[in-house]
Coordinates of C-alpha atoms in Angstrom, one line a residue:
M1 CA -7.2 30.8 2.1
S2 CA -9.5 27.9 1.3
S3 CA -13.2 28.6 0.8
S4 CA -13.9 26.8 4.1
S5 CA -11.4 29.0 5.9
L6 CA -13.0 32.1 4.6
A7 CA -16.5 30.9 5.3
R8 CA -15.4 30.1 8.8
L9 CA -14.1 33.7 9.2
L10 CA -17.5 35.0 8.1
K11 CA -19.3 32.9 10.7
E12 CA -16.9 33.3 13.6
K13 CA -15.7 36.9 13.6
R14 CA -17.4 40.0 14.8
V15 CA -15.3 42.3 12.5
L16 CA -13.6 41.8 9.2
V17 CA -11.3 44.6 8.1
C18 CA -10.4 44.8 4.4
C19 CA -7.2 46.6 3.6
G20 CA -5.2 47.2 0.5
A21 CA -3.9 49.7 -2.1
G22 CA -6.3 52.0 -4.0
G23 CA -7.8 50.6 -7.1
V24 CA -7.7 46.9 -6.2
G25 CA -11.5 46.5 -5.8
K26 CA -11.4 46.5 -2.0
T27 CA -14.8 48.0 -1.6
T28 CA -16.4 45.5 -3.9
V29 CA -14.7 42.6 -2.1
S30 CA -15.9 44.0 1.2
A31 CA -19.5 44.2 -0.1
S32 CA -19.2 40.6 -1.5
L33 CA -18.0 39.3 1.9
A34 CA -20.9 41.1 3.6
L35 CA -23.4 39.7 1.2
G36 CA -22.0 36.2 1.6
A37 CA -22.3 36.4 5.4
A38 CA -25.9 37.6 5.0
Q39 CA -26.7 34.7 2.8
A40 CA -25.5 32.5 5.7
G41 CA -28.1 34.0 7.9
L42 CA -26.1 36.7 9.7
R43 CA -27.1 40.3 10.3
V44 CA -24.3 42.2 8.6
V45 CA -23.3 45.8 8.1
V46 CA -20.6 46.9 5.7
I47 CA -18.9 50.3 6.3
T48 CA -17.4 51.9 3.3
I49 CA -15.3 55.0 2.9
D50 CA -15.6 56.0 -0.7
P51 CA -17.5 53.6 -3.0
S52 CA -17.9 54.1 -6.7
R53 CA -21.2 55.8 -7.7
R54 CA -22.7 52.6 -9.0
L55 CA -21.7 50.5 -6.0
A56 CA -23.1 53.2 -3.8
E57 CA -26.4 53.0 -5.7
T58 CA -26.4 49.2 -5.4
L59 CA -25.9 49.3 -1.7
G60 CA -28.3 52.2 -1.3
V61 CA -25.8 54.5 0.5
S62 CA -25.0 58.1 0.2
P63 CA -23.1 60.8 2.2
N64 CA -24.7 62.5 5.2
Q65 CA -26.7 59.4 6.4
D66 CA -26.6 59.2 10.1
A67 CA -27.5 55.5 10.2
P68 CA -26.9 52.4 8.0
T69 CA -29.3 51.7 5.1
E70 CA -30.7 48.2 5.1
L71 CA -31.3 46.6 1.7
S72 CA -35.0 45.8 1.3
A73 CA -36.3 42.3 2.0
D74 CA -37.3 41.8 -1.6
R75 CA -33.9 42.7 -3.0
L76 CA -32.2 40.4 -0.5
A77 CA -34.6 37.6 -1.2
S78 CA -33.8 37.9 -4.9
V79 CA -30.1 37.1 -4.1
G80 CA -30.7 34.3 -1.6
V81 CA -30.8 36.2 1.7
S82 CA -33.7 35.3 4.0
P83 CA -34.4 36.2 7.7
P84 CA -32.6 36.3 10.1
G85 CA -30.0 37.3 7.5
S86 CA -29.8 41.0 6.6
L87 CA -27.4 43.4 4.9
S88 CA -27.0 47.0 5.7
A89 CA -24.5 49.5 4.4
W90 CA -23.2 52.8 5.6
M91 CA -20.8 55.4 4.1
L92 CA -18.5 56.8 6.8
D93 CA -19.1 60.5 7.4
P94 CA -16.5 61.8 9.8
A95 CA -18.4 65.0 10.6
L96 CA -21.6 63.1 11.5
V97 CA -19.5 60.8 13.8
C98 CA -18.1 63.8 15.6
D99 CA -21.6 65.3 16.1
H100 CA -22.9 62.0 17.3
V101 CA -20.1 61.8 19.9
V102 CA -20.9 65.3 21.1
R103 CA -24.6 64.5 21.5
T104 CA -23.8 61.2 23.3
V105 CA -21.5 62.6 25.9
S106 CA -22.8 66.1 26.5
K107 CA -24.6 66.6 29.8
S108 CA -27.6 68.1 28.0
A109 CA -28.9 68.9 24.5
A110 CA -28.1 72.6 25.3
D111 CA -24.5 71.7 26.0
A112 CA -24.3 69.8 22.7
E113 CA -25.8 72.6 20.7
E114 CA -23.5 75.1 22.4
L115 CA -20.4 73.1 21.4
M116 CA -21.5 72.4 17.9
N117 CA -22.3 76.0 17.3
N118 CA -18.9 77.1 18.7
R119 CA -16.6 78.4 15.9
L120 CA -13.6 76.5 17.3
Y121 CA -15.5 73.3 17.3
K122 CA -16.5 73.7 13.7
N123 CA -12.9 74.3 12.7
I124 CA -11.6 71.4 14.8
A125 CA -14.4 69.1 13.6
Q126 CA -13.3 69.8 10.1
L127 CA -9.7 68.9 11.0
V128 CA -10.8 65.7 12.7
A129 CA -13.2 64.9 9.9
G130 CA -10.2 65.0 7.6
M131 CA -8.7 62.3 9.7
Q132 CA -11.0 59.5 8.7
E133 CA -9.1 57.0 10.8
Y134 CA -10.1 58.4 14.1
T135 CA -13.7 58.6 13.3
A136 CA -13.6 55.2 11.7
V137 CA -12.4 53.7 14.9
E138 CA -15.1 55.6 16.9
A139 CA -17.8 54.5 14.5
L140 CA -16.5 50.9 14.5
H141 CA -16.6 50.9 18.3
G142 CA -20.3 51.9 18.2
F143 CA -21.2 49.0 15.8
V144 CA -19.2 46.5 17.9
V145 CA -21.0 47.3 21.2
D146 CA -24.3 47.4 19.4
D147 CA -25.9 43.9 19.2
R148 CA -27.9 44.7 16.1
Y149 CA -25.2 43.2 13.9
D150 CA -23.5 39.8 14.0
L151 CA -20.7 40.9 11.7
V152 CA -19.2 44.3 10.7
V153 CA -17.2 44.4 7.5
L154 CA -15.0 47.5 7.3
D155 CA -13.6 48.8 4.0
T156 CA -10.6 51.0 4.9
P157 CA -8.9 53.8 3.0
P158 CA -6.0 52.9 0.7
S159 CA -3.1 51.1 2.5
R160 CA -0.9 54.0 3.6
N161 CA -3.9 55.9 5.0
A162 CA -5.3 52.7 6.5
L163 CA -2.1 52.2 8.4
R164 CA -3.0 55.4 10.3
F165 CA -6.3 53.7 11.0
L166 CA -4.6 50.6 12.4
E167 CA -2.2 52.7 14.5
T168 CA -4.9 55.1 15.7
P169 CA -5.7 53.2 18.9
H170 CA -2.0 53.0 19.7
R171 CA -1.3 56.7 19.2
A172 CA -4.6 58.2 20.2
N173 CA -3.4 59.0 23.7
G174 CA -0.8 61.2 22.3
F175 CA -3.1 63.0 20.0
L176 CA -6.0 63.3 22.5
D177 CA -4.0 63.9 25.6
P178 CA -6.2 65.7 28.2
K179 CA -3.1 67.1 29.9
I180 CA -2.5 69.4 27.0
F181 CA -6.1 70.8 27.1
N182 CA -6.0 71.0 30.9
L183 CA -3.6 74.0 30.6
F184 CA -6.4 76.1 29.0
L185 CA -9.4 75.1 31.1
P186 CA -11.4 77.9 32.7
S187 CA -11.6 76.0 36.0
P188 CA -9.9 77.7 39.0
D189 CA -8.0 74.5 39.5
G190 CA -6.6 74.5 35.9
A191 CA -2.9 74.5 35.6
L192 CA -2.9 77.7 33.6
Q193 CA -5.1 79.5 36.0
K194 CA -3.0 78.4 39.0
A195 CA 0.3 79.4 37.4
A196 CA -0.7 82.8 35.9
G197 CA -4.1 83.8 37.0
K198 CA -5.2 87.2 35.9
V199 CA -1.9 88.0 34.2
I200 CA -2.3 85.2 31.7
R201 CA -6.0 86.0 31.2
K202 CA -5.0 89.6 30.3
I203 CA -2.3 88.3 27.9
L204 CA -4.9 86.0 26.2
D205 CA -7.4 88.9 26.1
L206 CA -4.8 91.1 24.4
G207 CA -3.9 88.3 21.9
L208 CA -7.3 86.9 21.2
G209 CA -9.8 89.4 22.6
E210 CA -11.9 88.8 25.7
E211 CA -14.8 87.3 23.6
S212 CA -12.5 84.9 21.8
R213 CA -10.7 83.9 25.0
T214 CA -14.0 83.1 26.7
E215 CA -15.2 81.2 23.6
L216 CA -11.9 79.2 23.7
Q217 CA -12.3 78.3 27.3
Q218 CA -15.9 77.3 26.9
F219 CA -15.0 75.1 24.0
L220 CA -12.2 73.4 25.8
D221 CA -14.3 72.9 28.9
L222 CA -16.9 71.0 26.9
F223 CA -14.4 69.3 24.6
M224 CA -12.6 67.7 27.5
V225 CA -15.6 65.5 28.0
I226 CA -15.4 64.5 24.4
L227 CA -11.7 63.7 24.8
K228 CA -12.3 61.4 27.7
H229 CA -14.9 59.6 25.8
L230 CA -12.7 59.2 22.7
N231 CA -9.7 58.0 24.8
H232 CA -11.8 55.4 26.6
N233 CA -13.2 54.0 23.3
Q234 CA -9.8 54.1 21.6
E235 CA -8.3 52.1 24.5
E236 CA -11.1 49.5 24.2
M237 CA -10.5 49.2 20.4
R238 CA -6.8 48.8 20.9
N239 CA -7.5 45.6 22.9
F240 CA -10.3 44.6 20.6
F241 CA -8.2 44.8 17.4
A242 CA -5.8 42.2 18.8
S243 CA -8.6 39.8 19.9
S244 CA -9.9 36.7 18.2
D245 CA -13.1 38.5 17.2
V246 CA -11.3 40.4 14.5
S247 CA -9.6 39.4 11.3
F248 CA -7.7 41.6 8.8
L249 CA -7.9 40.6 5.1
L250 CA -5.3 42.1 2.6
V251 CA -6.9 42.7 -0.8
T252 CA -4.6 43.0 -3.7
S253 CA -4.6 42.7 -7.5
P254 CA -2.2 41.1 -10.1
N255 CA -0.1 44.3 -10.2
Q256 CA 3.4 44.5 -8.8
A257 CA 2.9 47.7 -7.0
A258 CA -0.3 46.5 -5.4
V259 CA 1.3 43.2 -4.3
E260 CA 4.3 45.1 -2.8
E261 CA 1.8 47.3 -1.0
A262 CA 0.1 44.3 0.4
F263 CA 3.5 42.9 1.6
Y264 CA 4.2 46.2 3.3
F265 CA 0.8 46.1 4.9
E266 CA 1.3 42.6 6.2
Q267 CA 4.6 43.6 7.8
K268 CA 2.8 46.5 9.6
T269 CA -0.1 44.3 10.8
R270 CA 2.4 41.9 12.3
E271 CA 4.3 44.7 14.0
L272 CA 1.1 45.8 15.6
N273 CA 0.2 42.3 16.6
L274 CA -3.0 42.4 14.6
P275 CA -4.7 39.1 13.5
L276 CA -4.1 38.6 9.8
G277 CA -6.8 36.4 8.2
G278 CA -5.1 36.2 4.8
Y279 CA -4.8 37.6 1.3
I280 CA -7.5 38.0 -1.4
L281 CA -6.1 38.3 -4.9
N282 CA -8.7 40.1 -6.9
R283 CA -9.3 40.6 -10.7
S284 CA -6.9 37.7 -11.5
L285 CA -6.6 35.7 -14.7
I286 CA -4.6 32.9 -13.1
R287 CA -7.6 30.6 -13.5
E288 CA -7.4 31.0 -17.2
Q289 CA -5.4 28.8 -19.6
S290 CA -3.7 29.9 -22.9
L291 CA -5.9 30.2 -25.9
P292 CA -5.6 27.3 -28.4
T293 CA -3.7 28.0 -31.6
L294 CA -5.9 29.0 -34.5
S295 CA -5.4 28.2 -38.2
L296 CA -7.0 29.1 -41.4
N297 CA -9.0 25.9 -41.2
D298 CA -10.8 27.3 -38.2
M299 CA -12.1 30.3 -40.2
P300 CA -15.2 30.2 -42.5
S301 CA -14.6 30.7 -46.1
A302 CA -13.6 34.3 -47.0
P303 CA -12.0 36.3 -49.8
P304 CA -8.3 35.5 -50.3
G305 CA -6.2 37.2 -47.7
V306 CA -9.1 38.2 -45.4
A307 CA -9.1 35.0 -43.4
E308 CA -5.3 35.0 -43.0
S309 CA -5.4 38.7 -41.8
A310 CA -8.2 37.9 -39.4
V311 CA -6.3 34.9 -37.9
N312 CA -3.1 37.0 -37.6
K313 CA -4.9 39.8 -35.7
M314 CA -6.7 37.3 -33.5
M315 CA -3.5 35.5 -32.7
D316 CA -1.8 38.9 -31.9
L317 CA -4.6 39.6 -29.4
A318 CA -4.4 36.1 -28.0
A319 CA -0.6 36.5 -27.5
Q320 CA -1.1 39.8 -25.7
E321 CA -3.7 38.3 -23.4
D322 CA -1.6 35.2 -22.8
E323 CA 1.3 37.5 -21.8
I324 CA -1.1 39.1 -19.3
I325 CA -2.1 35.7 -18.0
Q326 CA 1.6 34.7 -17.6
R327 CA 2.3 38.0 -15.6
H328 CA -0.7 37.2 -13.4
L329 CA 0.6 33.7 -12.8
A330 CA 4.1 35.0 -12.0
L331 CA 2.7 37.5 -9.4
G332 CA 0.4 34.8 -8.1
R333 CA 3.4 32.5 -7.5
Q334 CA 5.2 35.3 -5.8
L335 CA 2.3 36.0 -3.6
Q336 CA 1.8 32.3 -2.8
E337 CA 5.5 31.9 -1.9
R338 CA 5.3 34.9 0.4
V339 CA 2.1 33.6 2.0
G340 CA 3.5 30.1 2.4
T341 CA 2.0 28.3 5.4
S342 CA 1.9 31.5 7.6
S343 CA -1.3 32.8 6.0
Q344 CA -4.0 32.0 3.5
L345 CA -4.7 33.1 -0.1
S346 CA -8.0 33.4 -2.0
V347 CA -8.4 34.2 -5.6
L348 CA -11.2 36.1 -7.4
P349 CA -11.5 36.3 -11.2
R350 CA -11.8 39.4 -13.3
L351 CA -15.4 39.8 -14.3
R352 CA -16.6 40.7 -17.7
T353 CA -19.4 42.9 -16.3
D354 CA -19.3 45.8 -13.8
A355 CA -18.5 44.3 -10.4
S356 CA -20.7 46.9 -8.8
D357 CA -24.1 45.5 -9.6
L358 CA -25.8 43.2 -7.1
E359 CA -25.7 40.1 -9.4
A360 CA -21.9 40.4 -9.6
L361 CA -21.6 40.8 -5.9
V362 CA -23.6 37.6 -5.5
E363 CA -21.2 35.7 -7.8
L364 CA -18.1 37.0 -6.0
S365 CA -19.6 36.1 -2.7
H366 CA -20.3 32.5 -3.9
I367 CA -16.7 32.2 -5.3
L368 CA -15.3 33.5 -2.0
K369 CA -17.3 30.9 -0.1
G370 CA -16.6 28.2 -2.6
T371 CA -20.3 27.4 -3.2
Q372 CA -20.4 28.1 -7.0
P373 CA -18.0 27.8 -9.9
I374 CA -17.1 30.8 -12.0
S375 CA -20.1 31.6 -14.2
R376 CA -20.9 33.7 -17.2
H377 CA -19.6 36.9 -15.5
A378 CA -16.0 35.5 -15.4
E379 CA -13.5 37.0 -17.9
A380 CA -13.3 34.9 -21.1
S381 CA -14.9 31.5 -21.7
R382 CA -11.8 29.3 -21.9
P383 CA -11.1 25.9 -20.5
S384 CA -11.5 25.9 -16.7
V385 CA -8.7 25.1 -14.3
P386 CA -8.0 21.4 -13.6
P387 CA -10.5 19.7 -11.2
S388 CA -8.0 19.7 -8.4
A389 CA -7.9 23.5 -8.7
A390 CA -11.6 24.1 -9.0
G391 CA -13.2 26.5 -6.5
M392 CA -10.8 28.5 -4.3
P393 CA -7.2 27.5 -3.8
T394 CA -6.3 26.1 -0.5
S395 CA -3.1 27.0 1.4
Q396 CA -1.4 24.5 -0.9
S397 CA -0.4 26.3 -4.1
W398 CA -2.1 25.1 -7.3
F399 CA -0.1 27.6 -9.5
P400 CA 1.7 25.8 -12.3
P401 CA 5.4 25.3 -11.8
K402 CA 7.6 28.1 -13.0
N403 CA 8.8 26.1 -16.0
Q404 CA 5.3 25.5 -17.3
S405 CA 3.4 27.8 -19.6

C-alpha cells in the first residue's frame, strides 16, 4: 500500500491485526505500526503474543502482567512522541484473561475465589489458556470497549494458529454451547436432574464420588455465567471484525514459504469476509541494486596476487548477494502480481542492526508512513532506488520488468 494509505489506516482504524507466518518479523512490524500511530498523536496499545527477549525489553513487557505497560514520557519524547500520543504494550497471558473474566462476571468476590480455587477450573483454565485465540478475542474485546486507547495493534500467533483466532467468533457458539453444560447443572430444572433424578446422581457418585460430583456441579453452575459472558462478547467481536473499524495486515518476507502462507491467509480472510488492509513485505532487498563490477584498479597497492585474490573473493560475495537480491525481486513481483489492484503492498528493508531496539522501530515506523528515507540502519549502502520509487511503493508496481537485472 502507499505510505499515505497506511498512514490513513493508522489514523482511521480502531484495530489493526497483523498476521503472518512465524519468523517474518510480525511482532516488530506490529510494534513499529503502533509507534508510528503514537507519533501521530494517538493513544496506542500493542498486544503481542511471544516477542523476542530484546523486543520485550524494549517495550517493557513481561509475562504475568495484568495490565499494559506504558512507555515512559521521556523515552517516548526521545523518539518524537508527545502528548496526547502514548504507547503501551501488553503480552497476552491467557490464564490472566480467564481469571479477569471470572472476577468480572462473578456475583461476588467469594464466588470468584470459589471458582478459581476449584480443581476443575484450574484444569479447564489451563486448557483454555492453551487456546490463545479465545483469550485473545476476549482481551481484544476489553480493549475495544475501553476508551483509553484510540488504536489497538494486535500481533497474532503464526498464520495457521491465527486462523483459529480469526475463526474463533464464528465457531465459539459450538465450543461454548451452554446447552451442553445445562445437562450437568445442579438446578432442579436442569435437564439431567429432570431425566434421571436420584438415579443419575447415584451413578455419578459411584463413578466420581459424592465430593467430586458436588464439586463438578458447583463448578458448572458458576462456569455457566462465564460461558454466557464469553458467548456475548464473541458475538460482538464477530460483527466487529467485519466492520470498517478493523483492518487486517498480512506480514510476509522474501521467502517462498512465507509468501505462500500469506496467500493462503488472504484466501481465508476473504472467506470470512474480513477487511484486508494489504500486505507488508518485510526484510526485503528489493530496494537494492546490484553491486558495481570491481577491478584491480579499485584496489590499493598490494603484493602480487593478494589484490587479485581479494577482488575475486569480493566479487564472489557480491555475486551471492546479487543472487539473493534477484530472488527477492522475483518474489516481490510475484507478490505484486497477486496483490494487483485488489489490495495494497508496503515494503520494509532488511536492517543491519537488531530490529528490536527502539531506534530501529522508529526508523521502520517512518518508512511505513513514508516520512523518512532509508537511513544508516538499512542493509548495505548501495545506490538508492530511482526517485520514482523512493519511499513506499504505491499500488502501482515499481519492480523492474522481469527481463531486467
